[in-house]
CSV table of C-alpha atoms in Angstrom, one decimal:
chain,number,residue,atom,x,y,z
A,1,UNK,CA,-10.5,-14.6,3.2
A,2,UNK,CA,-10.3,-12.4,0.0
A,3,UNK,CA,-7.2,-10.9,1.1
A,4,UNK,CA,-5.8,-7.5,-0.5
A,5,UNK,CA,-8.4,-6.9,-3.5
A,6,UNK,CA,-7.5,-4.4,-6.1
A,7,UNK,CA,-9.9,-2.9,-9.1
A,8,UNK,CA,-9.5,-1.8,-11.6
A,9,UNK,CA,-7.0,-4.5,-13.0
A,10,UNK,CA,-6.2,-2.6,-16.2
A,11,UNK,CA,-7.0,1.3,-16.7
A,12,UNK,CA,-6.4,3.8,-19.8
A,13,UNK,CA,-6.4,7.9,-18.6
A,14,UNK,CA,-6.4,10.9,-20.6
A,15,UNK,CA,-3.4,13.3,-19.3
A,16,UNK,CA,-5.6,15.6,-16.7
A,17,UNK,CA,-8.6,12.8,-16.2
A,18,UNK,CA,-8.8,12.2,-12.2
A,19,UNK,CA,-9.7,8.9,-11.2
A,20,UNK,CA,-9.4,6.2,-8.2
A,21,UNK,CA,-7.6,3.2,-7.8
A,22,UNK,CA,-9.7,0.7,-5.2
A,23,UNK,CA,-8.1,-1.5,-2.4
A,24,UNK,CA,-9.9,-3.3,0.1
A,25,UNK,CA,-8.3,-6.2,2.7
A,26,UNK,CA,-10.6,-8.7,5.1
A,27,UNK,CA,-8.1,-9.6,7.7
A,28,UNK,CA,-8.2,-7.0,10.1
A,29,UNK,CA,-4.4,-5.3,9.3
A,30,UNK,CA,-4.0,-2.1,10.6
A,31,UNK,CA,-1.4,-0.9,8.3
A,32,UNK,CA,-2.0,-0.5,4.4
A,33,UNK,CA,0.3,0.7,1.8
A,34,UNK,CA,0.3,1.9,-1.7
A,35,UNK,CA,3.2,1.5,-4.1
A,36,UNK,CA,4.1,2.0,-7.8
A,37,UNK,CA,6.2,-0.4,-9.7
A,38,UNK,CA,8.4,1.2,-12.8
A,39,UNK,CA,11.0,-1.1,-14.9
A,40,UNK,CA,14.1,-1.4,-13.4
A,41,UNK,CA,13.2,0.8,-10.0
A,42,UNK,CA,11.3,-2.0,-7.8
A,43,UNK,CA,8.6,-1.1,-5.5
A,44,UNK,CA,8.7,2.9,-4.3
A,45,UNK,CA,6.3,3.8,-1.4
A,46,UNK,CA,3.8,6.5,-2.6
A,47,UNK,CA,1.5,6.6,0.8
A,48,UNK,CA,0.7,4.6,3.4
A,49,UNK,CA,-1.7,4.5,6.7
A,50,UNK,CA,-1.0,3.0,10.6
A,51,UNK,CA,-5.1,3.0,11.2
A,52,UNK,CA,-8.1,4.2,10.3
A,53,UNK,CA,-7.5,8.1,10.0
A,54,UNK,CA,-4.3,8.0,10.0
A,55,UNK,CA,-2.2,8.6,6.7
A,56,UNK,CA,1.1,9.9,5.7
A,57,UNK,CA,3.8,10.7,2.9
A,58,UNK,CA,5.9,8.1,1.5
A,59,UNK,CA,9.2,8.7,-0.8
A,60,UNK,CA,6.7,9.6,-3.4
A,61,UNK,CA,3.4,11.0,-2.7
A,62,UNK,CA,3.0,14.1,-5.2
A,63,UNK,CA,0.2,13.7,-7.4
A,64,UNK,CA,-1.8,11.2,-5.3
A,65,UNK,CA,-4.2,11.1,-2.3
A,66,UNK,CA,-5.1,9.2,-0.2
A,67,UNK,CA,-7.9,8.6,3.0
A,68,UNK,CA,-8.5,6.0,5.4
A,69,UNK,CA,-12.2,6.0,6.4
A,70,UNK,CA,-12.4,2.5,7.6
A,71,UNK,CA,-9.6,-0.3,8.6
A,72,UNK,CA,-11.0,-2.1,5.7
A,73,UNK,CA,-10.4,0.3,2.4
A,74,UNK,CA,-7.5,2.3,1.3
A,75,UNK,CA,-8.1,4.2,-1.8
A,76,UNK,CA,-5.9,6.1,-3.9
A,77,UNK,CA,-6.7,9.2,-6.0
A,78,UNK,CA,-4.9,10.7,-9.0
A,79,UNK,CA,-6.4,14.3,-9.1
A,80,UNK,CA,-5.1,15.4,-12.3
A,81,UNK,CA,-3.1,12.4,-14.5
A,82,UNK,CA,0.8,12.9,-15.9
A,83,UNK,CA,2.2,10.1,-18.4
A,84,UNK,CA,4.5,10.4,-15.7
A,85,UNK,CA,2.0,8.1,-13.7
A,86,UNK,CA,2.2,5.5,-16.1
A,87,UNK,CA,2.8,2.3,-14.4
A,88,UNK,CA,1.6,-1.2,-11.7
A,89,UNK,CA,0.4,0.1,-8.5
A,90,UNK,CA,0.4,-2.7,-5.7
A,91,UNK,CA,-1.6,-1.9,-2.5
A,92,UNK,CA,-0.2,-3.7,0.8
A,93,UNK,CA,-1.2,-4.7,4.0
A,94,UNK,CA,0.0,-5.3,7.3
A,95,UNK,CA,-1.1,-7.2,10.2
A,96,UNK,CA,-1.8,-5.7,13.6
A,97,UNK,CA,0.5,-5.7,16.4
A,98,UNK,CA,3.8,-4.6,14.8
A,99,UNK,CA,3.9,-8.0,12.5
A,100,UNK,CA,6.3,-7.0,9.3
A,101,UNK,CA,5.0,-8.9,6.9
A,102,UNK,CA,3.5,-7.7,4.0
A,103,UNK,CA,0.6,-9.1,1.8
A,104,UNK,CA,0.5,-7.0,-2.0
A,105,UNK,CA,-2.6,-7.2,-3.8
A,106,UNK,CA,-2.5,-8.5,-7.8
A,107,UNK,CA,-2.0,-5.2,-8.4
A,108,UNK,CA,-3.5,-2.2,-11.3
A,109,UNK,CA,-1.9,-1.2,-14.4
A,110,UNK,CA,-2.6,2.2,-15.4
A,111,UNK,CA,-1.5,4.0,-18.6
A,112,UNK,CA,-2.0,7.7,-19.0
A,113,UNK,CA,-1.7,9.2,-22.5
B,1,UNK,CA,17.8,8.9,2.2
B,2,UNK,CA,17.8,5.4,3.1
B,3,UNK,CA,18.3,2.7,-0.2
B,4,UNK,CA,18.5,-0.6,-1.1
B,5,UNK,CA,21.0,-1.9,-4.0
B,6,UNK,CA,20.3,-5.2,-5.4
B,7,UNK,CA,22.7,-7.4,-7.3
B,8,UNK,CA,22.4,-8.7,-10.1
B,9,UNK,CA,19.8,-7.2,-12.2
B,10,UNK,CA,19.2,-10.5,-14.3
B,11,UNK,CA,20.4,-14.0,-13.3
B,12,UNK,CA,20.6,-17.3,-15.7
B,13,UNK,CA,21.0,-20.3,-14.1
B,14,UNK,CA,20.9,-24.3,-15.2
B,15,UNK,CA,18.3,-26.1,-13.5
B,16,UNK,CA,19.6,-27.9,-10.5
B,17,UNK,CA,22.5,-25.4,-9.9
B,18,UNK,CA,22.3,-22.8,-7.3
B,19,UNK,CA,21.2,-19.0,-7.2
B,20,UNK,CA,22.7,-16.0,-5.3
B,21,UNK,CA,21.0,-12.8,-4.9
B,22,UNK,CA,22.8,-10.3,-3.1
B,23,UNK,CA,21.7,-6.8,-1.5
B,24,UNK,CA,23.0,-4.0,0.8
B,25,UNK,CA,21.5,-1.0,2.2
B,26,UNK,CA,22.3,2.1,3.9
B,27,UNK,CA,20.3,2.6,7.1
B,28,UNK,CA,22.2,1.2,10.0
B,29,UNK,CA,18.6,0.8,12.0
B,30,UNK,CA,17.1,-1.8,9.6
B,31,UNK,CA,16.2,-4.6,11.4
B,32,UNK,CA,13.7,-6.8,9.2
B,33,UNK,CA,14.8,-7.8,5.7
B,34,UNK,CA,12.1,-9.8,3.9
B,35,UNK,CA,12.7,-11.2,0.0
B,36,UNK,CA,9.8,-11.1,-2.1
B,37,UNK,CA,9.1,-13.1,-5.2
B,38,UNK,CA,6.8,-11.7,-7.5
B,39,UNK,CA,5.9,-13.8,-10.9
B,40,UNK,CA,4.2,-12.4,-14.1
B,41,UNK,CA,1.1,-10.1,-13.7
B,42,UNK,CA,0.7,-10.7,-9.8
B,43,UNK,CA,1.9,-8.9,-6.7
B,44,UNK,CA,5.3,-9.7,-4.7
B,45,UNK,CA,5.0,-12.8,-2.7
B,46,UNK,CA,6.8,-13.0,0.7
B,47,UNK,CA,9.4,-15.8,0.5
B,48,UNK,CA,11.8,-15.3,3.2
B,49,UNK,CA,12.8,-12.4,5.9
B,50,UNK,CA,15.3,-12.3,8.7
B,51,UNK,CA,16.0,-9.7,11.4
B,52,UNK,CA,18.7,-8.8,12.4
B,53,UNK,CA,19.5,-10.6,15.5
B,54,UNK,CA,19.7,-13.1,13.6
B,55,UNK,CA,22.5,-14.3,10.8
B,56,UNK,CA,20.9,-17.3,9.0
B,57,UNK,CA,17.7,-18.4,8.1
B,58,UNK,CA,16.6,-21.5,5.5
B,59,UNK,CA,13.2,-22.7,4.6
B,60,UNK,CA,13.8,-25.9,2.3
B,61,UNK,CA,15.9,-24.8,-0.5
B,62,UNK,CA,15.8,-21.4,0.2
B,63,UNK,CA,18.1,-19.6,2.5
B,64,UNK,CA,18.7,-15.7,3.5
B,65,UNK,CA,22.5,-14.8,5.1
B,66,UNK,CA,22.9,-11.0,6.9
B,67,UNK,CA,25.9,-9.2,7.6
B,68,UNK,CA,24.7,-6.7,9.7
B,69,UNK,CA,28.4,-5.1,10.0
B,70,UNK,CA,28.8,-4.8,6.6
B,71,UNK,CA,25.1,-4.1,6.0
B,72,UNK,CA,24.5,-6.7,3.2
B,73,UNK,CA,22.3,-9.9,2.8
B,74,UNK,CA,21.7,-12.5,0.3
B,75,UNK,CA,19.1,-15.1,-0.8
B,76,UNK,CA,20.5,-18.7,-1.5
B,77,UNK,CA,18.4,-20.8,-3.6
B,78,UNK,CA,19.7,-24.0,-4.1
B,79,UNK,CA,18.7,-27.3,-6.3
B,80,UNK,CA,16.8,-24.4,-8.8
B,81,UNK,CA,13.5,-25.8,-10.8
B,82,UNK,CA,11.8,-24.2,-13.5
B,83,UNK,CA,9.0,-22.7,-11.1
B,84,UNK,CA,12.2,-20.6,-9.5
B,85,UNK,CA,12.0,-18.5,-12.6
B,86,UNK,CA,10.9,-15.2,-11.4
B,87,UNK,CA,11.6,-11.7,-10.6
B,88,UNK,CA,12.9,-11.1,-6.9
B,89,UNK,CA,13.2,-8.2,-4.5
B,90,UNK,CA,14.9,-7.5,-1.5
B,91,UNK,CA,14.1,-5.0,1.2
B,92,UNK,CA,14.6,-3.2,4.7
B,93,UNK,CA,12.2,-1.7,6.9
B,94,UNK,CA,13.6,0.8,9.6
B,95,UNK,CA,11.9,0.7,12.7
B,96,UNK,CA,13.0,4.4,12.6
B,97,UNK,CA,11.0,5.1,9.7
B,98,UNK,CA,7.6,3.6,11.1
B,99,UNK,CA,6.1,1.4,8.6
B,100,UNK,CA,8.5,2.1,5.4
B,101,UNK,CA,9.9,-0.7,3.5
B,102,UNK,CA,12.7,0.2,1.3
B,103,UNK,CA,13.0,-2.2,-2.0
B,104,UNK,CA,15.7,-3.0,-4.0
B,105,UNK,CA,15.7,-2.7,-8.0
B,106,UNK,CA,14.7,-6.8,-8.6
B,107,UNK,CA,16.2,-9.2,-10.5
B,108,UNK,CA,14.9,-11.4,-13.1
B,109,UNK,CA,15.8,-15.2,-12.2
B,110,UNK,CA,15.4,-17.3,-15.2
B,111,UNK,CA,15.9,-21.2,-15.1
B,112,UNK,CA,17.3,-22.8,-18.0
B,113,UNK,CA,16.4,-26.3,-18.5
């Protein structure tokens, strides 16, 4: 298994480009997370999903979207980029049946001027 | 809303000696506390968890404490070695709050030799 892939690894916007960050899993986990890592602020939640077609809010969700189209892909769109949006973004999954623990992708680091 | 505080922010320790990490959080229905450990330019690495019916857990040289009355837990590593050095995060997940995971801050472990 692959595990939690992430592209792009490194990625320089414009301030109003849109663009999508990709995350794919191959073990079957039902739930799948995305995060964004700042200095000094750990790991905030920004969506998340329980299934295929199924997505929600997390702490910080404005600016981003998200959909869930298959169990395998979770993709997250910035629709307009802020240098507020400047920073890692992990993806996460979960396995099925309740199981807590979480397996984080290597992660994308995205800089918005 | 529900937080985690971790303590300390950055940690120096002597090779050999022992490392405490200490956390407490604020939502009396977390019930699964996991430690992560997440080294340069990759994603958090689960290390550890405990839940809460539970007060002690160790893996090798790595052990988690939880005081579920004082809601606060800890990481213990002991006998530290250079590969230790690392940035670690705690975090709760409220079975109230479906599949969040609340993180603390980090902290930056570094070995000295």
């Amino acid at each position: 298994n692959a595990g939690v892939t992430q592209t792009p690894k490194f990625q320089v916007l414009k301030t109003g480009q849109s663009m999508t960050l990709q995350c794919a899993q191959d073990m079957n986990h039902e739930y799948m997370s995305w995060y964004r890592q700042d200095p000094g602020m750990g790991l905030r939640l920004i969506h998340y999903s329980v299934g295929a077609g199924i997505t929600d809010q997390g702490e910080v969700p404005n600016g981003y979207n998200v959909s869930r189209s298959t169990t395998e892909d979770f993709p997250l769109r910035l629709l307009s980029a802020a240098p507020s949006q400047t920073s890692v973004y992990f993806c996460a999954s979960t396995p099925t049946g309740g199981a807590d623990t979480q397996y984080f992708g290597p992660g994308t680091r995205l800089t918005v001027l | 809303g529900e937080n985690v505080e971790q303590h300390p922010s950055t940690l120096s320790v002597q090779e050999g000696d022992s490392a405490v990490i200490k956390c407490t959080y604020s939502d009396s229905a977390s019930n699964y506390f996991p430690w992560y450990k997440q080294e340069l330019g990759k994603g958090p690495q689960l290390i550890i968890d405990i839940r809460s019916n539970v007060g002690e857990k160790k893996d090798q040289r790595i052990a988690v404490t939880l005081n579920k009355t004082a809601k606060h837990f800890s990481l213990h590593i002991t006998e530290t070695q250079p590969e230790d050095s690392a940035v670690y995060f705690c975090a709760a997940r409220s079975y109230s709050s479906a599949s969040k995971i609340i993180f603390g801050s980090g902290t930056r472990l570094s070995i000295r030799p």
